[in-house]
XYZ file of C-alpha atoms in Angstrom:
610
model
C 38.451 32.708 177.581
C 39.545 36.115 176.174
C 36.331 36.583 174.207
C 33.227 38.762 174.423
C 30.339 37.709 172.182
C 28.667 40.794 170.679
C 25.245 40.638 169.048
C 23.551 43.542 167.292
C 19.941 42.365 167.209
C 18.784 45.160 164.918
C 21.145 43.940 162.198
C 21.357 40.232 163.106
C 25.104 40.757 163.353
C 27.262 38.414 165.445
C 30.901 39.230 166.226
C 33.624 38.546 168.771
C 35.729 41.019 170.684
C 39.065 40.251 172.345
C 39.329 42.392 175.492
C 42.617 44.198 176.070
C 44.550 42.588 178.924
C 45.044 45.832 180.846
C 41.311 46.591 180.646
C 40.321 43.027 181.618
C 42.597 43.053 184.674
C 41.675 46.557 185.820
C 37.933 45.823 185.874
C 38.353 42.177 187.013
C 35.239 40.690 185.367
C 31.543 40.267 186.160
C 29.936 43.527 187.223
C 33.267 45.343 186.776
C 33.433 44.587 183.068
C 29.749 45.451 182.727
C 30.015 48.773 184.559
C 32.901 49.895 182.378
C 31.037 48.889 179.207
C 27.972 50.866 180.340
C 30.163 53.918 181.010
C 31.812 53.633 177.588
C 28.864 52.674 175.417
C 25.563 53.923 176.871
C 24.583 57.561 176.406
C 23.053 59.414 179.341
C 19.673 60.133 177.762
C 18.875 56.759 176.184
C 15.585 54.929 176.704
C 16.479 51.869 178.827
C 13.972 49.842 176.788
C 15.224 51.189 173.475
C 17.787 49.807 171.019
C 20.727 51.808 172.364
C 20.760 50.283 175.834
C 23.353 47.599 176.472
C 22.495 44.289 178.134
C 25.802 42.802 179.272
C 26.122 39.267 180.660
C 29.522 38.728 182.269
C 31.212 35.883 184.104
C 34.247 36.435 186.321
C 37.783 35.055 186.213
C 36.857 32.323 188.730
C 33.500 31.357 187.167
C 33.338 27.744 186.032
C 36.364 26.581 188.009
C 36.794 24.378 191.089
C 36.248 27.279 193.459
C 33.467 27.078 196.062
C 30.273 28.438 194.450
C 31.939 29.650 191.250
C 28.749 29.762 189.198
C 27.936 33.461 189.354
C 27.083 35.620 186.352
C 26.436 39.384 186.463
C 23.945 41.065 184.143
C 24.565 44.806 183.781
C 22.645 47.643 182.141
C 20.719 50.868 182.793
C 17.539 49.987 184.675
C 14.121 50.755 183.159
C 12.767 51.236 186.695
C 15.387 53.565 188.161
C 17.035 54.840 184.949
C 20.450 54.557 186.641
C 23.203 51.944 186.816
C 21.867 48.446 187.362
C 23.142 44.949 187.758
C 21.715 41.641 188.858
C 23.584 38.498 189.823
C 22.432 34.961 189.064
C 23.759 31.618 190.245
C 23.154 28.131 188.912
C 25.458 26.886 186.147
C 24.759 29.135 183.143
C 27.856 31.261 183.768
C 30.096 28.193 183.985
C 28.603 26.760 180.789
C 29.113 30.078 179.000
C 32.822 29.971 179.802
C 32.996 26.338 178.647
C 31.338 27.414 175.388
C 34.239 29.807 174.797
C 32.946 33.185 176.015
C 33.536 35.322 179.093
C 30.651 37.663 178.320
C 27.752 38.488 175.996
C 26.919 42.036 174.900
C 23.442 42.593 173.427
C 22.362 45.786 171.671
C 19.577 46.705 169.282
C 16.090 45.232 168.976
C 15.175 42.176 166.972
C 12.374 42.478 164.422
C 10.740 39.333 165.828
C 11.011 37.132 168.933
C 14.265 35.158 168.918
C 16.449 33.010 171.080
C 20.231 32.886 170.926
C 21.895 29.479 170.596
C 25.525 29.266 171.720
C 26.881 25.805 170.966
C 30.514 25.371 171.996
C 31.565 28.530 170.156
C 29.053 28.414 167.294
C 26.359 31.096 167.611
C 22.954 31.410 165.917
C 19.974 33.734 166.272
C 16.887 31.526 165.974
C 13.164 32.170 165.711
C 11.372 32.027 169.079
C 7.835 32.681 167.908
C 6.534 29.394 169.264
C 7.919 30.155 172.749
C 6.740 33.776 172.988
C 3.997 34.014 175.597
C 5.149 30.962 177.548
C 6.369 31.085 181.130
C 10.089 31.172 181.842
C 10.077 27.722 183.469
C 7.984 26.276 180.670
C 10.261 27.841 178.052
C 13.342 26.220 179.577
C 11.620 22.826 179.667
C 10.418 23.115 176.062
C 13.792 24.256 174.719
C 15.562 21.329 176.353
C 12.974 18.957 174.926
C 12.993 20.482 171.430
C 16.799 20.577 171.280
C 17.038 17.055 172.650
C 19.510 17.889 175.382
C 18.730 18.173 179.103
C 22.336 19.190 179.725
C 22.085 22.597 178.084
C 21.615 25.707 180.205
C 18.949 28.308 179.508
C 18.227 31.867 180.588
C 14.672 32.859 179.731
C 12.090 35.540 180.364
C 8.416 35.018 181.090
C 5.333 37.065 180.129
C 6.437 39.874 182.467
C 9.613 40.422 180.462
C 7.677 40.341 177.189
C 5.228 42.882 178.621
C 8.092 45.128 179.784
C 7.235 44.975 183.475
C 9.876 47.244 185.006
C 10.954 44.629 187.561
C 10.851 41.587 185.295
C 13.637 39.089 185.926
C 15.628 36.555 183.909
C 15.247 32.948 185.046
C 17.724 30.098 184.688
C 18.071 26.493 185.843
C 14.393 26.203 186.871
C 14.368 28.898 189.519
C 17.684 30.733 189.683
C 16.903 34.362 188.957
C 18.615 37.589 188.008
C 15.834 39.210 189.947
C 16.501 42.861 190.625
C 16.489 46.083 188.556
C 14.385 44.886 185.578
C 16.871 42.937 183.456
C 14.018 40.785 182.119
C 12.245 43.870 180.770
C 15.374 44.916 178.863
C 15.735 41.412 177.416
C 12.049 41.502 176.475
C 12.426 44.912 174.842
C 15.113 43.396 172.622
C 12.702 40.579 171.711
C 15.061 37.941 173.103
C 13.047 35.157 174.706
C 16.003 33.046 175.806
C 19.715 32.406 175.581
C 20.747 28.754 175.339
C 24.320 27.625 175.938
C 26.187 24.350 175.598
C 29.964 24.048 176.037
C 32.745 21.511 176.407
C 35.885 23.636 176.288
C 38.550 23.624 178.974
C 38.983 26.829 180.955
C 42.692 27.681 181.153
C 44.482 28.046 184.501
C 47.961 29.559 184.726
C 49.165 27.495 187.696
C 47.174 24.277 188.025
C 49.113 22.757 190.938
C 48.882 25.914 193.021
C 45.186 26.259 192.151
C 44.326 22.672 193.149
C 46.113 23.024 196.471
C 44.021 26.095 197.317
C 40.832 24.381 196.103
C 41.305 21.233 198.218
C 42.105 23.331 201.280
C 39.013 25.523 200.747
C 36.578 22.639 200.380
C 38.108 20.887 203.404
C 37.639 23.957 205.617
C 34.046 24.401 204.470
C 33.250 20.733 205.174
C 34.487 21.195 208.763
C 32.472 24.344 209.475
C 29.946 23.946 212.284
C 27.270 25.934 210.422
C 27.394 23.930 207.188
C 24.636 21.539 208.305
C 21.979 24.216 208.928
C 22.852 25.926 205.638
C 22.452 22.667 203.764
C 19.163 21.953 205.538
C 17.508 25.366 205.392
C 19.602 27.734 203.274
C 18.685 31.383 203.700
C 15.192 30.582 205.000
C 16.628 30.179 208.516
C 16.978 33.984 208.488
C 13.193 34.336 208.946
C 13.456 33.220 212.565
C 16.681 35.205 213.085
C 15.172 38.460 211.809
C 11.926 37.938 213.700
C 13.693 37.289 217.009
C 15.726 40.475 216.595
C 12.768 42.614 215.598
C 13.845 43.482 212.049
C 11.527 41.242 209.992
C 9.396 43.600 207.852
C 5.741 42.899 208.505
C 2.627 44.270 206.827
C 4.557 46.635 204.550
C 7.248 47.474 207.119
C 4.684 48.839 209.593
C 5.844 46.300 212.154
C 9.065 44.376 212.715
C 7.787 41.179 214.300
C 5.496 38.665 212.592
C 3.396 36.595 214.948
C 3.243 33.697 212.468
C 6.898 33.755 211.389
C 7.431 30.093 212.257
C 4.759 29.181 209.685
C 6.882 30.578 206.831
C 10.322 29.844 208.265
C 13.061 27.254 207.893
C 11.687 24.581 210.204
C 8.315 24.632 208.452
C 10.019 24.474 205.060
C 11.832 21.267 206.015
C 8.421 19.563 206.226
C 7.890 19.962 202.453
C 11.487 19.910 201.267
C 12.361 16.959 199.028
C 16.039 17.588 198.233
C 18.874 20.105 198.100
C 19.919 22.062 195.029
C 23.317 23.632 194.505
C 24.865 26.112 192.131
C 27.992 25.161 190.208
C 30.779 23.748 192.445
C 28.931 24.710 195.640
C 29.258 22.559 198.785
C 26.640 24.590 200.698
C 23.723 23.279 198.596
C 21.582 26.055 200.086
C 18.830 25.702 197.472
C 15.766 23.939 198.852
C 13.563 22.022 196.437
C 10.063 22.006 197.884
C 6.898 20.282 196.653
C 3.352 20.906 197.868
C -0.025 19.508 196.894
C -2.440 22.135 195.558
C -5.746 20.473 194.840
C -5.190 17.933 192.088
C -1.773 19.277 191.146
C 1.654 19.512 192.696
C 3.614 22.749 192.861
C 7.396 22.457 192.920
C 9.843 25.297 193.462
C 13.465 25.912 194.298
C 12.932 27.984 197.385
C 11.615 29.963 198.962
C 14.693 31.967 199.928
C 14.565 34.361 202.882
C 13.870 37.441 200.779
C 11.037 35.717 198.932
C 9.436 34.338 202.101
C 9.644 37.700 203.838
C 8.446 39.844 200.928
C 5.659 37.507 199.791
C 4.998 36.354 203.367
C 5.299 38.705 206.335
C 5.302 41.915 204.252
C 1.938 40.881 202.821
C 0.690 39.359 206.082
C 0.632 35.861 204.565
C 0.673 33.271 207.317
C 1.187 29.972 205.492
C 4.161 28.577 203.602
C 1.930 26.901 201.010
C 0.754 30.280 199.680
C 4.323 31.619 199.713
C 5.495 28.611 197.682
C 2.682 29.055 195.169
C 3.517 32.761 194.845
C 7.235 31.932 194.477
C 6.504 29.456 191.685
C 4.181 31.934 189.984
C 6.803 34.697 190.059
C 9.462 32.352 188.656
C 7.290 31.317 185.731
C 5.830 34.766 185.045
C 9.336 36.174 185.344
C 8.945 38.864 188.025
C 11.195 39.732 190.938
C 9.810 38.359 194.201
C 11.317 41.237 196.214
C 9.798 44.079 194.193
C 6.548 42.131 193.756
C 6.090 41.526 197.485
C 7.084 45.079 198.303
C 4.539 46.524 195.876
C 1.692 44.215 196.864
C 2.378 45.046 200.527
C 2.236 48.744 199.639
C -1.099 48.236 197.851
C -2.480 46.308 200.810
C -1.645 49.093 203.257
C -3.051 51.687 200.858
C -6.225 49.607 200.480
C -6.706 49.270 204.238
C -6.177 53.034 204.637
C -8.735 53.835 201.918
C -6.217 55.356 199.509
C -6.869 52.564 197.016
C -10.473 51.441 196.589
C -12.215 48.244 195.593
C -12.950 49.942 192.283
C -9.207 50.435 191.737
C -8.511 46.759 192.431
C -11.261 45.455 190.172
C -13.201 44.034 193.109
C -10.269 42.333 194.831
C -10.304 42.565 198.634
C -6.647 43.549 198.849
C -6.125 43.184 202.582
C -3.121 41.868 204.467
C -3.239 38.100 204.758
C -5.395 37.525 201.670
C -3.370 34.883 199.824
C -5.737 34.591 196.883
C -5.545 38.355 196.352
C -1.740 38.153 196.354
C -1.712 35.439 193.684
C -4.271 37.265 191.548
C -2.412 40.582 191.643
C 0.887 38.899 190.718
C -0.800 37.576 187.566
C -2.297 40.999 186.827
C 1.113 42.679 187.156
C 2.862 40.275 184.800
C 0.086 40.492 182.205
C -0.527 44.241 182.751
C -4.201 43.784 183.516
C -6.250 46.260 185.560
C -4.385 47.715 188.507
C -1.452 45.503 187.527
C -0.720 47.758 184.559
C 0.122 50.640 186.903
C 2.047 48.476 189.383
C 4.070 46.975 186.509
C 5.686 50.403 186.100
C 7.188 50.123 189.604
C 6.981 52.013 192.859
C 7.445 55.479 191.342
C 4.330 54.997 189.221
C 2.335 53.824 192.245
C 3.401 56.887 194.228
C 2.483 59.148 191.315
C -0.942 57.540 190.831
C -1.825 57.390 194.538
C 0.142 60.223 196.121
C -0.998 59.261 199.606
C 1.252 56.194 199.431
C 4.492 58.189 199.427
C 4.975 58.262 203.238
C 4.978 54.460 203.397
C 6.450 53.489 200.025
C 9.596 51.528 200.909
C 11.985 52.471 198.120
C 15.260 54.238 197.414
C 16.196 55.628 193.999
C 13.072 53.985 192.577
C 14.045 50.438 193.605
C 11.752 48.657 196.029
C 13.486 47.824 199.336
C 14.335 44.251 200.274
C 13.573 42.506 203.531
C 15.235 44.228 206.489
C 13.699 46.941 208.647
C 16.316 49.598 209.441
C 14.722 51.807 212.076
C 16.993 50.240 214.724
C 19.991 49.923 212.392
C 21.492 53.194 211.105
C 24.294 51.254 209.412
C 21.885 49.131 207.405
C 19.876 52.245 206.528
C 23.089 53.765 205.146
C 23.880 50.537 203.274
C 20.504 50.570 201.543
C 20.598 54.298 200.833
C 24.069 54.337 199.262
C 23.707 51.109 197.289
C 24.454 51.957 193.668
C 21.370 50.175 192.262
C 18.855 51.335 194.882
C 17.399 49.762 198.024
C 19.114 46.377 197.891
C 21.021 44.445 200.549
C 23.520 42.844 198.170
C 26.198 45.550 198.435
C 26.431 45.744 202.237
C 24.822 43.574 204.920
C 25.800 45.152 208.234
C 22.577 44.749 210.194
C 23.835 41.917 212.436
C 26.873 43.910 213.573
C 24.785 47.062 213.926
C 22.276 45.323 216.203
C 25.112 43.813 218.214
C 26.962 47.103 218.761
C 23.949 49.430 219.072
C 25.270 52.645 220.643
C 28.732 51.253 221.378
C 30.264 52.426 218.130
C 30.621 55.717 216.294
C 29.361 57.007 212.957
C 32.857 56.443 211.615
C 32.802 52.773 212.699
C 29.461 52.244 210.977
C 30.463 54.034 207.790
C 33.775 52.161 207.577
C 32.013 48.796 207.813
C 29.469 49.776 205.151
C 32.272 50.888 202.828
C 34.264 47.689 203.403
C 31.170 45.610 202.590
C 30.571 47.723 199.474
C 34.029 46.747 198.280
C 34.319 43.096 199.334
C 30.799 41.926 198.490
C 30.750 43.388 194.942
C 34.254 41.933 194.503
C 32.666 38.482 194.641
C 30.347 39.548 191.805
C 33.402 40.664 189.825
C 35.204 37.362 190.447
C 32.117 35.281 189.597
C 31.647 33.568 192.965
C 28.997 33.568 195.694
C 29.659 35.538 198.882
C 27.879 33.125 201.257
C 30.950 30.976 201.985
C 32.714 34.124 203.169
C 30.011 35.729 205.254
C 28.291 32.571 206.569
C 31.040 29.916 206.684
C 33.981 32.172 207.585
C 36.012 31.532 204.436
C 39.033 33.869 204.568
C 38.670 36.550 201.892
C 42.405 36.360 201.191
C 41.828 32.923 199.659
C 40.023 34.578 196.748
C 43.136 36.613 195.967
C 45.125 33.345 196.048
C 42.659 31.780 193.616
C 42.845 34.829 191.341
C 46.647 34.732 191.369
C 46.756 31.039 190.514
C 44.189 31.328 187.721
C 45.614 34.423 186.008
C 49.289 33.865 186.764
C 49.456 37.450 188.097
C 50.376 37.615 191.789
C 47.672 39.843 193.262
C 46.968 40.632 196.911
C 43.477 41.106 198.318
C 44.322 44.762 198.979
C 44.805 45.340 195.244
C 41.562 43.559 194.319
C 39.693 45.655 196.885
C 41.161 48.823 195.375
C 39.885 47.750 191.956
C 36.473 47.028 193.489
C 36.537 50.487 195.085
C 37.276 51.963 191.663
C 34.288 50.101 190.208
C 32.045 51.449 192.998
C 33.200 54.975 192.173
C 32.614 54.266 188.487
C 29.009 53.190 189.111
C 28.561 56.300 191.248
C 29.785 58.405 188.333
C 27.341 56.622 186.011
C 24.579 57.618 188.419
C 25.807 61.174 188.985
C 25.672 62.000 185.278
C 22.095 60.653 185.308
C 21.036 63.058 188.036
C 21.635 61.205 191.310
C 22.368 63.595 194.197
C 22.721 63.513 197.969
C 18.937 63.587 198.345
C 18.770 60.179 196.676
C 20.950 58.682 199.420
C 18.260 58.771 202.109
C 16.119 55.936 203.483
C 12.315 55.913 203.044
C 10.221 58.389 205.047
C 8.809 55.657 207.293
C 12.266 55.040 208.759
C 12.322 58.615 210.145
C 8.641 59.145 210.929
C 6.978 55.925 212.161
C 8.367 54.442 215.394
C 8.423 50.654 215.664
C 5.017 49.970 217.291
C 5.765 46.907 219.415
C 8.318 44.360 220.552
C 11.792 44.686 222.052
C 12.610 47.622 219.748
C 9.350 49.487 220.407
C 9.677 53.221 219.812
C 12.831 52.958 217.708
C 13.216 55.100 214.606
C 16.081 56.752 212.800
C 16.851 60.344 213.739
C 17.362 62.564 210.695
C 20.222 64.564 212.224
C 21.956 61.319 213.203
C 21.621 60.059 209.648
C 22.865 63.362 208.187
C 26.018 63.038 210.280
C 26.442 59.402 209.238
C 26.073 60.277 205.547
C 28.584 63.139 205.882
C 31.035 60.723 207.487
C 30.472 58.162 204.752
C 31.103 60.726 202.007
C 34.273 61.971 203.743
C 35.690 58.456 204.133
C 34.893 57.669 200.505
C 36.569 60.807 199.186
C 33.292 62.242 197.879
C 32.158 65.827 198.320
C 29.116 66.782 200.390
C 26.913 66.406 197.310
C 27.925 62.748 197.073
C 30.169 63.162 194.015
C 33.616 61.501 193.933
C 36.288 64.188 194.002
C 38.810 64.579 191.208
C 41.558 63.458 193.593
C 39.676 60.274 194.462
C 39.077 59.372 190.831
C 42.719 59.980 189.924
C 43.867 57.859 192.890
C 41.691 55.038 191.562
C 43.086 55.458 188.018
C 39.797 56.772 186.647
C 41.257 59.898 185.055
C 38.911 59.747 182.063
C 35.907 59.605 184.395
C 37.175 62.652 186.285
C 37.609 64.514 183.007
C 34.048 63.667 181.913
C 32.545 64.809 185.221
C 34.595 67.991 185.035
C 33.352 68.764 181.523
C 29.771 68.256 182.712
C 30.319 70.675 185.594
C 29.859 67.986 188.231
C 33.235 68.499 189.932
């Protein structure tokens, strides 16, 4: 759409920016555009919750088009939890609607004097008073805005009380349960006093070669419809992974102490199908992997899109919760309060282990019996975190604050770079440990998911094989975030990644091979590394949690497994060498020049980093 909407909330100033073609192509879109904007506009020493931080919402060149799952939007900033580069991806249809309203991206800076929401109506933009919505849940806010504006067809991104209260892992919620969950984007939005962004659009999205595009689109949807795994993905979505991870001994259980949950089937895909009422899909998605579930809770019904695998594992097995009903209630609560289910489950699991070990006392918890399996305690603590009450006020600051307050938790705090780890145990998977440790936002699986191959190959492949696969994933998977599409069709339904280059070529009119797009994605990964390097990230931040090295898996088929530190050191050295980074984990000048990041190399050189 050739337009970035810029809003300075401190001055109530609205403007449009036309991105330069060379810049737009080089950084593709989505997280690529956002990363470059953060590098250009955000000073190293800013307060992430202050007026000078940038909150950048960016679609990709394929968002909103007839491409399988082309509803992705990236939100990019500097995280309040980790204080390094951060992005979070959200599905649904907001990104598509934003393009149809005439904008590729939104850039927010400053802080509003009062709570507001932003109304984008087919190109017309207003900053409106949101006083009456402040304090409401994210789901409730979306419902009320649609009612008050008289249009159920609009799309809304909103924060809940957690975002307003600057919880460091607050999320942004859209389409009644699609979340930009990780790295605290909701806290940044809350710090800017923006309760919601509402968008409505009817514009056509231009395509350079329509006939070529439609041929690729029809062929893609046909191949997906014929895939043998489509049925299980439509029935269970990611929740089928509960059984997969449990069978292979990598399902984190009771704060990653164990890797097999004896009640996994009670929170897994088959059990979910008993309460599922319908499918939900993101824009243009044939997988329909969203599960809409409804349960009876006393006199009321609780409805939620989900739970996804990560949510069920982190709020289920990690906390020792044995029933899907409690997981669904916790999922719904997190969506409305506006907190990330991954970080929330991770932190509550950490508290539960600390409580059982006597590090945290009943006095600390305000009388709550915070033991594994206590569903009521889980729900209560989630509320306390979002509202910053009691022990929740400390936990709301994230895992670093918990480790600082209760220093005895450090050996079993599952985090990297200050981001709470998501739901895969890596003691039997050196490749997945490397993927988590070198992820540019912290301990998240989104950049590289190599655990299945790692478990398959075990000792049959070398450090170089492992590192090469991690690096390839770190280029191809973030490329989907740049393009504005979901990666599941590729990794789960075997969609050829070259098709995305064909789509890109047809849409832009610029013949581009996958190899070139991957090089641009590699450049973006090096750019985010540079953003982190100037903020103090070093080799020591690229290591898994202590538990991975020190606590052998206690039972099951992988009993006794743990990661050897010397083995990991060798793997990290290999990874750095293959990336063209020095032994400190800093991209070399030659690497940055090869990737056409000469200005980045110059900046690192001036700072004495090269």
